[in-house]
XYZ file of C-alpha atoms in Angstrom:
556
model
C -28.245 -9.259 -28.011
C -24.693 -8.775 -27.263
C -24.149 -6.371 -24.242
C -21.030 -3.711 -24.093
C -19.481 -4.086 -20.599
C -17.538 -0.375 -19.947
C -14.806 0.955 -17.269
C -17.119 1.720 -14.281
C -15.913 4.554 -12.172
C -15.224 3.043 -8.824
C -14.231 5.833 -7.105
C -14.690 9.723 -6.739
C -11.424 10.978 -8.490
C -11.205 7.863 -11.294
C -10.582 8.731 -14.761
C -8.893 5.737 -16.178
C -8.548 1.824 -14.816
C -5.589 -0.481 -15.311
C -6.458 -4.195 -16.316
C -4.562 -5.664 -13.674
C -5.344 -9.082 -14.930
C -8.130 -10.801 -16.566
C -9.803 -13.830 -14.613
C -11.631 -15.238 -17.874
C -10.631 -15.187 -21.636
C -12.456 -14.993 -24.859
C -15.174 -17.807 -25.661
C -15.578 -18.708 -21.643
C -18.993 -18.835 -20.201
C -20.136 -16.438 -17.676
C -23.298 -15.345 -14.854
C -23.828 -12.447 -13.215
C -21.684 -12.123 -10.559
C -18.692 -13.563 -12.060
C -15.679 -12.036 -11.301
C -14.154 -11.017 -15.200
C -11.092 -8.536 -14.059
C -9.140 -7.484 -11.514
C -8.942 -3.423 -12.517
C -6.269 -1.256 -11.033
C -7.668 2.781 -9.950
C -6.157 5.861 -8.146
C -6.671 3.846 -5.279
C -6.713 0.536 -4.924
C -7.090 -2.794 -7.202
C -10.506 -3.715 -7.096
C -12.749 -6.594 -8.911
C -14.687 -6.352 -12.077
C -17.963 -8.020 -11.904
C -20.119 -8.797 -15.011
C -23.668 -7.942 -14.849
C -24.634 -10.596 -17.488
C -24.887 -14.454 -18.096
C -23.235 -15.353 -21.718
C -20.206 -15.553 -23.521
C -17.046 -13.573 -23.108
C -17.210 -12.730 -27.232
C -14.418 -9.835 -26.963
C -11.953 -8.422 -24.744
C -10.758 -5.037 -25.830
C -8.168 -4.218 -23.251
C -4.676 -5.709 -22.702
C -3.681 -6.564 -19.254
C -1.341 -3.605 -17.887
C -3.083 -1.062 -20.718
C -5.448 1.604 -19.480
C -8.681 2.522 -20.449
C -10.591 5.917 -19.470
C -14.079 5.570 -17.358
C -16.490 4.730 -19.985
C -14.266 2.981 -22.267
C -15.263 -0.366 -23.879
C -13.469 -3.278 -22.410
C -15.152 -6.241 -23.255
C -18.630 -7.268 -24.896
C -20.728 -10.189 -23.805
C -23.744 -11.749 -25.613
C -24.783 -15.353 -27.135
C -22.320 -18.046 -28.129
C -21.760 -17.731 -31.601
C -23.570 -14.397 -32.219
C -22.117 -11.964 -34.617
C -20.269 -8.809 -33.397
C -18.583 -7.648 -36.112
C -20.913 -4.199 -36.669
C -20.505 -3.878 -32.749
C -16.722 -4.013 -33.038
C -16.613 -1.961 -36.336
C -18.460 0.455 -34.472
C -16.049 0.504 -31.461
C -12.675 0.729 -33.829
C -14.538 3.816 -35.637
C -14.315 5.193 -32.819
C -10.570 4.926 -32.313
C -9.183 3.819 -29.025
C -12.151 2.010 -26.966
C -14.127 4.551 -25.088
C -12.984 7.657 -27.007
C -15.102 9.846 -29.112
C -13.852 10.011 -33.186
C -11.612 12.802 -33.685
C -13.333 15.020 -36.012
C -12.306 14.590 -39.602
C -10.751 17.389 -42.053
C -12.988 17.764 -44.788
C -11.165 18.280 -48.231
C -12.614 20.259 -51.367
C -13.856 17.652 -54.332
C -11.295 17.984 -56.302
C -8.537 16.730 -53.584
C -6.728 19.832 -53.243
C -6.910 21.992 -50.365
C -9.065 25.492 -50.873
C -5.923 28.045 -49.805
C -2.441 26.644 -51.400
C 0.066 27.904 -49.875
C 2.746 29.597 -52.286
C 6.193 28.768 -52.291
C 8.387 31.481 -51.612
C 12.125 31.252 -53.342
C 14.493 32.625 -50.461
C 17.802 31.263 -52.545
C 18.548 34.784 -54.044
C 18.195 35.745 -50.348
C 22.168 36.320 -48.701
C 21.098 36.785 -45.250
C 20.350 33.853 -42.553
C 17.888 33.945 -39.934
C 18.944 33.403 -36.196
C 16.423 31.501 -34.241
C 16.318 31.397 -30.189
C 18.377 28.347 -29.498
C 17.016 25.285 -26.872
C 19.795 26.531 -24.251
C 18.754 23.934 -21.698
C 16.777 20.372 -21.497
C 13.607 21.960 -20.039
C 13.589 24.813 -22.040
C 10.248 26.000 -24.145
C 10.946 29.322 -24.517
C 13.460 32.556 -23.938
C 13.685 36.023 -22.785
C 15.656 38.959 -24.499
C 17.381 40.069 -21.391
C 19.052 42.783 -23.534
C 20.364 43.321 -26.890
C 24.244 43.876 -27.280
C 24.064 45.028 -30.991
C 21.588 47.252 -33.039
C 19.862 46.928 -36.183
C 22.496 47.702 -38.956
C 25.229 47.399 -36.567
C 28.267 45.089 -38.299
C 28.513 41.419 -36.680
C 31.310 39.150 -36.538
C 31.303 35.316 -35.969
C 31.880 34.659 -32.271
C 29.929 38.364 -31.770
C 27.513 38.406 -28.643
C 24.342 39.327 -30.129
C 22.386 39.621 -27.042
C 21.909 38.274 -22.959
C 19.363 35.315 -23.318
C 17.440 34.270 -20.049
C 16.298 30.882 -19.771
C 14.465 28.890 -17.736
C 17.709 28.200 -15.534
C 20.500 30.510 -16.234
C 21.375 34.115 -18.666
C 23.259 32.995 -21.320
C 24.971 34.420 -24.525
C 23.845 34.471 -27.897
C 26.661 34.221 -30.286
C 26.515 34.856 -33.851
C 27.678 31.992 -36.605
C 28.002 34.376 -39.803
C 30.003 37.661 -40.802
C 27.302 40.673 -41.738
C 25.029 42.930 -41.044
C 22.203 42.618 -38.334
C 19.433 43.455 -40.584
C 16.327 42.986 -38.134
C 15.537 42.497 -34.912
C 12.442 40.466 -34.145
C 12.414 40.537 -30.481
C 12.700 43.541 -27.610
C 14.564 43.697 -24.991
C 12.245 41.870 -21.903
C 9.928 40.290 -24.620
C 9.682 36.117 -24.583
C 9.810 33.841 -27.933
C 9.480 30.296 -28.267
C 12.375 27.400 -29.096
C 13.188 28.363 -33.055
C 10.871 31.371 -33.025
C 12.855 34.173 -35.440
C 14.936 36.765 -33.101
C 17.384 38.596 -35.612
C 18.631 37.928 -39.293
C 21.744 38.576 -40.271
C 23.576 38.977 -43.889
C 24.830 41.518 -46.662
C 23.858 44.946 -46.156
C 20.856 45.692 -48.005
C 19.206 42.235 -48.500
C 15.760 41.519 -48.870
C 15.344 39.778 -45.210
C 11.493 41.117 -45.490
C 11.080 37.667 -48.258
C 12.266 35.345 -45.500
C 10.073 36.786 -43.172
C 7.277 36.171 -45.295
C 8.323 32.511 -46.221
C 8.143 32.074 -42.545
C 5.110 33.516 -42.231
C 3.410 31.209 -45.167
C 4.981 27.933 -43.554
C 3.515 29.152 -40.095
C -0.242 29.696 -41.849
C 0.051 25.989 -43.406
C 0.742 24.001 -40.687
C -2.934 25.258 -39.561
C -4.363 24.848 -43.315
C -5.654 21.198 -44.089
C -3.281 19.920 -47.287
C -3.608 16.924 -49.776
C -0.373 16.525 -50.575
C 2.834 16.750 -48.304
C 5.431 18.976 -49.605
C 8.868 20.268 -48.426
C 8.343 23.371 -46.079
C 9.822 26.814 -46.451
C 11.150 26.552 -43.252
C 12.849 23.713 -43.982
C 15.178 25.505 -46.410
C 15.552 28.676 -44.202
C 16.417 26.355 -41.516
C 18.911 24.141 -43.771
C 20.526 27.687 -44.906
C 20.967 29.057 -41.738
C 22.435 25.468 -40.519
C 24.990 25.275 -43.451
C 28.808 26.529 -42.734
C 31.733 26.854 -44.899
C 34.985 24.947 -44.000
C 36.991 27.614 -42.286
C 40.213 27.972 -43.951
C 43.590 26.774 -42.437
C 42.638 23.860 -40.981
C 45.351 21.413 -39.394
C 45.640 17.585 -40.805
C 43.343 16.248 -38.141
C 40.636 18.547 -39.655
C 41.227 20.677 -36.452
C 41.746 24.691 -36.621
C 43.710 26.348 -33.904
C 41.984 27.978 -31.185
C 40.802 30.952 -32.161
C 41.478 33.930 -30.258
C 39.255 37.433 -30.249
C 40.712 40.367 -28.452
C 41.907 38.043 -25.839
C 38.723 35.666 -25.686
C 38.725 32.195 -26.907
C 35.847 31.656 -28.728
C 33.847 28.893 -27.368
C 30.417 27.322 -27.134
C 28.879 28.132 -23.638
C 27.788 24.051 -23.984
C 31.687 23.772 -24.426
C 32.729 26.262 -21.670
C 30.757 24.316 -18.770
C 32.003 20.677 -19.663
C 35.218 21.716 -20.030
C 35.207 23.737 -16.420
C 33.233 20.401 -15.074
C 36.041 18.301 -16.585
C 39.074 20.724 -15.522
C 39.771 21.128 -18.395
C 42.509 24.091 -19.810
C 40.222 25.693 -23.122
C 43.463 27.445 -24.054
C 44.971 23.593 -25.003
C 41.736 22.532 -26.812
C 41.453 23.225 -30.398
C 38.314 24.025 -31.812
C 36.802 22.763 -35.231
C 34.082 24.647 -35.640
C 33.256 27.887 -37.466
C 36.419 30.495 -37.483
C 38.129 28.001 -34.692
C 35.074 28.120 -32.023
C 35.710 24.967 -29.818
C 32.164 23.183 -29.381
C 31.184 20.340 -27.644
C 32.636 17.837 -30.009
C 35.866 18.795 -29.595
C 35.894 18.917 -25.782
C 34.550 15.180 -25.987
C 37.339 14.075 -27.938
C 39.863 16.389 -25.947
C 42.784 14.122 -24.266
C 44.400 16.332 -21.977
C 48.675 16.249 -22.754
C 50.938 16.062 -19.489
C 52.202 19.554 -18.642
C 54.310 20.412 -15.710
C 52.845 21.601 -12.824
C 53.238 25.530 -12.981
C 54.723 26.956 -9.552
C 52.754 28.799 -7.120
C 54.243 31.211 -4.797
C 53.605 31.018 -0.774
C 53.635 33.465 1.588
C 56.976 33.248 2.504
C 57.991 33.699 -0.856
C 59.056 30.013 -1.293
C 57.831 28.184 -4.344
C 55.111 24.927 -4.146
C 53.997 23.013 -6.246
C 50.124 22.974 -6.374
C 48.120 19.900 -5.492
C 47.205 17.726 -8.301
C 43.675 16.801 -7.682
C 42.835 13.179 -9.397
C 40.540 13.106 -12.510
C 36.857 11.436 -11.451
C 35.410 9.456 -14.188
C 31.849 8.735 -13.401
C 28.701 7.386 -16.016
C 25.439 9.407 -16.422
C 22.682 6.451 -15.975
C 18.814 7.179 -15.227
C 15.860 4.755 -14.966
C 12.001 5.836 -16.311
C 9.097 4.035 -15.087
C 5.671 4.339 -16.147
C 3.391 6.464 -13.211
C 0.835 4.829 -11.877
C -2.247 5.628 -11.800
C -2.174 6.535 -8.107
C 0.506 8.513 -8.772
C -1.232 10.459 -11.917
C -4.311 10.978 -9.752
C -2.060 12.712 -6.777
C -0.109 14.647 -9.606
C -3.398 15.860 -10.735
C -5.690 16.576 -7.974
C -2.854 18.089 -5.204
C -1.674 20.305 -8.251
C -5.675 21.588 -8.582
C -5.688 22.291 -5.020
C -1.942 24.559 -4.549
C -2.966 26.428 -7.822
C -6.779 26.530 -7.219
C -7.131 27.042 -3.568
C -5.332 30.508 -2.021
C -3.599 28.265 0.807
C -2.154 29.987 3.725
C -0.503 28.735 6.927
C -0.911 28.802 10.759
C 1.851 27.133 12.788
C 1.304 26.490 17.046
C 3.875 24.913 19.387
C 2.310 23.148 21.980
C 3.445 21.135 25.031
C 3.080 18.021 24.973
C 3.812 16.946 28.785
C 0.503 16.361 30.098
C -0.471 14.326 26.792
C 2.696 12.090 27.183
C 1.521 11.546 30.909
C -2.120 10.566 29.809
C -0.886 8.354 26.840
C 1.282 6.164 29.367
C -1.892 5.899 31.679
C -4.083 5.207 28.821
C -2.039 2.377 27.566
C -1.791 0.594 31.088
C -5.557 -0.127 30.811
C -6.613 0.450 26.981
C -7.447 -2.792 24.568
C -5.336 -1.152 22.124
C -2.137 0.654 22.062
C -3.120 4.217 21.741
C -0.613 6.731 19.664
C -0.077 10.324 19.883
C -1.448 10.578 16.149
C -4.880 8.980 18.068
C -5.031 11.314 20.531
C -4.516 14.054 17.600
C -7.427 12.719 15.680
C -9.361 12.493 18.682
C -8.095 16.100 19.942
C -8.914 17.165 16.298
C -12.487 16.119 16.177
C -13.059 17.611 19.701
C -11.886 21.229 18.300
C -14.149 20.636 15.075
C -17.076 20.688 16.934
C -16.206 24.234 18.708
C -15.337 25.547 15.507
C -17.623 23.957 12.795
C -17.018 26.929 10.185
C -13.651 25.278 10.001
C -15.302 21.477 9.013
C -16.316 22.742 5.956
C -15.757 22.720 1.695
C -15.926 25.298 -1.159
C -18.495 24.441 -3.676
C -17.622 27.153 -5.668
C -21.036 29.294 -5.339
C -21.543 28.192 -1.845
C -19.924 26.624 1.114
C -20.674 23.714 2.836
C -20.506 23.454 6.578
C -20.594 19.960 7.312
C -22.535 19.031 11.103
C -20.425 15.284 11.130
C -16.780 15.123 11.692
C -15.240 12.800 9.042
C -11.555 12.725 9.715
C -9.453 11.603 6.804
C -5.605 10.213 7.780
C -3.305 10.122 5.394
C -1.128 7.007 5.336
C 1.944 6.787 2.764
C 1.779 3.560 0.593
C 4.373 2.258 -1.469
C 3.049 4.155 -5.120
C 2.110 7.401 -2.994
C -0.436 8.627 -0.519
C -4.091 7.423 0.617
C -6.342 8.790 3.313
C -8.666 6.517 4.610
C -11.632 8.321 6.490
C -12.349 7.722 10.479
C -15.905 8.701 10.380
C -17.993 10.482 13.263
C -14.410 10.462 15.011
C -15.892 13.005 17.343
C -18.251 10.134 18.906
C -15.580 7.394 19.292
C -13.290 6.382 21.512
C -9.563 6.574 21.858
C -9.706 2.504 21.695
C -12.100 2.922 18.815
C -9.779 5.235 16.959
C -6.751 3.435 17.146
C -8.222 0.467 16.018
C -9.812 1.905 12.874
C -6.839 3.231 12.471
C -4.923 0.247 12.297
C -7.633 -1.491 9.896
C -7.650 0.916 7.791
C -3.427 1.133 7.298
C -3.570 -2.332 6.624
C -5.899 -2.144 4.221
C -4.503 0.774 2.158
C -1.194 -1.007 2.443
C -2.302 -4.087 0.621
C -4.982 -2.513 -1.561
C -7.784 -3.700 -0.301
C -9.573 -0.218 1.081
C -13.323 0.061 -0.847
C -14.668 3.447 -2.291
C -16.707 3.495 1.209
C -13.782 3.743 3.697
C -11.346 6.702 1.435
C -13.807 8.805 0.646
C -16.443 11.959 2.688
C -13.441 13.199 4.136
C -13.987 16.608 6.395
C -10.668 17.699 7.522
C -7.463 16.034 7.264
C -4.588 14.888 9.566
C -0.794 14.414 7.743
C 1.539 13.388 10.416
C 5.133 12.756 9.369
C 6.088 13.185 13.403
C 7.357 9.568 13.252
C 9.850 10.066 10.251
C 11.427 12.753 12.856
C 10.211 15.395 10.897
C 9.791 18.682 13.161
C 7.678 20.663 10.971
C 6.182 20.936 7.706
C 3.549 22.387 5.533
C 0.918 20.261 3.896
C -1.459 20.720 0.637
C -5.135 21.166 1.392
C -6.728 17.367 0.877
C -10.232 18.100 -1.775
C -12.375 18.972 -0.663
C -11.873 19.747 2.531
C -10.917 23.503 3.469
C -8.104 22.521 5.669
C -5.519 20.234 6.405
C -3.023 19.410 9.645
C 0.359 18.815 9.507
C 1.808 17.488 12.907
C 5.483 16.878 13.377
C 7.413 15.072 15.914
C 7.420 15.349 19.890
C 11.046 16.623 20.858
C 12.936 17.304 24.109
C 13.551 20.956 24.549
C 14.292 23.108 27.533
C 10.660 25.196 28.119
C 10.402 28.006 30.749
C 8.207 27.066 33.789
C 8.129 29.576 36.871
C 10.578 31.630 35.930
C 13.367 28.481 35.095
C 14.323 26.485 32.098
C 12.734 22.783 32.429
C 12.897 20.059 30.267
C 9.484 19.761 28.115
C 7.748 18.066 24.825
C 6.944 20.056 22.367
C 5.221 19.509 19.225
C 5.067 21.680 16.144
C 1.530 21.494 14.117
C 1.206 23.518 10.827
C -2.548 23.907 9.954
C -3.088 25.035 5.979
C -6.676 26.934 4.994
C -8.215 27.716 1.912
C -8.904 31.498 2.479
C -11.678 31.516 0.310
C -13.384 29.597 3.335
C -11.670 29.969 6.409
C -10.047 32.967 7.451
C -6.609 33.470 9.341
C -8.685 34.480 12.379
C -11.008 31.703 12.048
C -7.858 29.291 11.816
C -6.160 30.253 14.967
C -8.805 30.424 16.500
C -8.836 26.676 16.050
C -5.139 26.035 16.809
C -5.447 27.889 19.880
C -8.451 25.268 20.771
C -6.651 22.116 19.559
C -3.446 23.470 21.703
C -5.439 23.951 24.748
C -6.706 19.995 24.401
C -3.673 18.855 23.921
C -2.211 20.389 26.468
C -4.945 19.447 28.947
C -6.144 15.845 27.533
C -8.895 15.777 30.265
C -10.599 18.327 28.032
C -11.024 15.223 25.071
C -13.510 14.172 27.243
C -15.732 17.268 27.470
């Protein structure tokens, strides 16, 4: 009988593999133990062993495409044994691995039970403003404050209201002539991108009927429908789109600029790539509504030649201003697909910030006596020991003087862990790994730097095993050798706290009284206060300084 072979979870924090590459194809023979895959994780690329002896009847996964843990990838089973119910199976299914989307059942008789009425809004002479996508990133706005009131009379190129977006306050502008008959939004409340603010039109118009048109079209986009038909909002959005020609229009189809009280009316799109350009608005003529200059016409702007105008000095003497070249530059961008390293650092750092209530302790400590002691070590040690060694070792000493700090939230309880797993994290080329030095507290300095090294090696070229990056207690992030003097790191799950060390610098210390030359070292430690408290964590800086400072004491 043919056997399903699924994404295994190889590590702690997998959700989805990457077929890397497949080793065998369809119709090849294959035993148990046969290597089938090689499967990318969050972690590392690993192999894919098949647990069977047969025939490689289907593979369901393209190399490079991902599949979740679970997910069908291949089946195995007799040579020449039918499959087809198995695979009908799997494609009913949809994607391999993922549960059928439940269905929407229909009535009998093809129709759905609630039909949704279609609301004539032609008779209608009002059009409804909708909040505008002011920026790239924007989802939604805020009504910072409303410049006109309900029945107050509008004009094209009127401010309607202060808009606050998810970057700047900008100004809503009207597009029609009329009345503000509603006002869908208070000032401070939020709406989405095209979610109904105002309506304008003639005085006295039933605005209530396109209301309720958008209020049907809202109710069945959620009702299950047999046929597809045109929306209302379609046509409230085509009507509120449409303009009419302004009149007076120049030969090119351009109007002149058009000139309010003294403002030029202008899209604030407009406004900024005109200012970014250095461009004069006052020489741009505008064909949109009543004259406004938009971004079309900026685009297609060729600034003329005009003399320079003269600018009076201090002495009273006129100069002529300092032409400042135009810089012509292209927008480019590349997008590449995240890995799924990358996706699984996205998504588990981003569950720590926002889950855990982090909060920071930061020590300076001289580093003198620990620069003396690493030169003496290295005259007789196997190994070239680092400062980040003696931090690990230093580290693990402190853990076992404060073992409420060695410990995880489990939600209803917390765990206070008796060994001394020290993960270090090491920065790859697609992110970040931390590879674990376990019972660091019981090995050497020699032993430590040599783990160390393994382990870099390993987690540079992908080779590190479920084993060796995972059990983590506490955490070391050193960025000391990238000259960084001091940062703050996020808390590594599921430990309860995390050290960031930065680098050893030269900086005048005082010693008896005088200024002397010394090495200090800034290290930032970051707690989850729902285990460790901010006595509790300088209590263990003060420890960790003290070693440090006094190496001798490693050996206690």
């Amino acid at each position: 009988m043919a056997e399903v072979i699924r994404m295994p979870k190889m590590s702690d924090t997998m959700e989805e593999g990457v077929i890397a590459s497949w080793l065998v194809k369809e119709g090849d023979e294959v035993k148990s133990g046969d290597i089938l895959a090689e499967v990318e994780t969050d972690k590392a690329t690993m192999e894919l062993e098949s647990y069977e002896d047969g025939v490689l009847l289907h593979i369901g996964v393209k190399e490079k495409d991902a599949v979740p843990v679970d997910g069908v990838i291949a089946v195995i089973g007799k040579k020449g044994e039918d499959i087809s119910s198995l695979l009908k199976d799997i494609d009913s299914t949809g994607s391999p691995g993922k549960p059928a989307e439940p269905s929407v059942e229909t009535p009998s008789n093809g129709t759905a039970d609630a039909t949704v009425e279609e609301i004539d809004t032609s008779d209608v002479k009002a059009s409804v403003i909708t909040m505008p996508k002011m920026s790239d990133t924007m989802t939604e706005g805020t009504i910072s404050s409303w410049l006109k009131k309900e029945g107050d009379e509008v004009k094209s190129g009127d401010i309607l209201a202060e808009v606050e977006t998810d970057k700047a306050t900008m100004e809503l502008e009207a597009y029609e002539d009329g009345t503000l008959l509603y006002i869908g939004v208070k000032d401070g409340d939020s709406i989405e991108v095209d979610g109904i603010i105002a309506i304008i039109g003639e005085k006295g118009a039933d605005y209530e009927k396109l209301l309720k048109a958008n209020k049907a079209k809202s109710s069945s986009e959620t009702a299950p429908v047999a046929v597809e038909q045109p929306t209302v909002q379609e046509e409230i959005s085509a009507s509120s789109r449409s303009r009419v020609p302004t009149a007076g229009a120049n030969e090119n189809g351009a109007t002149p600029v058009s000139v309010d009280n003294g403002r030029i009316k202008i899209s604030p799109l407009a406004r900024k790539m005109a200012q970014d350009k250095g461009y004069d608005i006052s020489q741009i003529q505008g064909t949109g509504d009543h004259g406004r200059i938009i971004k079309r016409d900026v685009e297609q702007f060729t600034p003329s030649a005009q003399p320079a105008p003269a600018v009076a000095s201090v002495s009273g003497e006129t100069t002529a201003p300092v032409a400042l070249p135009q810089v012509v530059g292209e927008e480019s961008f590349e997008e590449v697909s995240v890995s799924q390293m990358r996706k699984t650092i996205a998504k588990r750092l981003s569950e720590s910030k926002f889950t855990a209530p982090h909060f920071y302790v930061t020590m300076e400590i001289n580093m003198d006596k620990a620069v003396e002691a690493r030169k003496s070590i290295n005259e007789v040690a196997p190994v070239k020991i680092s400062f980040n060694d003696i931090v690990i070792k230093a580290v693990a000493a402190a853990l076992r003087l404060h073992p409420k700090v060695n410990a995880s939230w489990l939600g209803d309880k917390i765990r206070y862990n008796k060994h001394i797993h020290v993960g270090v994290a090491v920065a790859v080329d697609e992110g970040l790994l931390v590879p674990v030095v376990r019972f660091a507290d019981n090995k050497s300095l020699s032993h430590i730097s040599s783990e160390v090294k393994q382990l870099a090696e390993k987690a540079h070229s992908k080779k590190l095993q479920p084993n060796e990056w995972e059990g983590n207690t506490f955490t070391v992030s050193n960025l000391g050798m990238f000259g960084v003097e001091e940062f703050t790191a996020i808390i590594n799950p599921p430990d309860a706290c995390i050290l960031a060390v930065g680098g050893i610098k030269q900086a005048p210390i005082v010693k008896d009284g005088q200024f002397v030359p010394g090495n200090l070292m800034k290290v930032t430690l970051s707690c989850d206060h729902r285990v460790v408290d901010g006595a509790l964590g300088a209590a263990f800086l003060k420890t960790l300084k003290g070693i440090l400072e006094d190496p001798v004491r490693i050996l206690i």
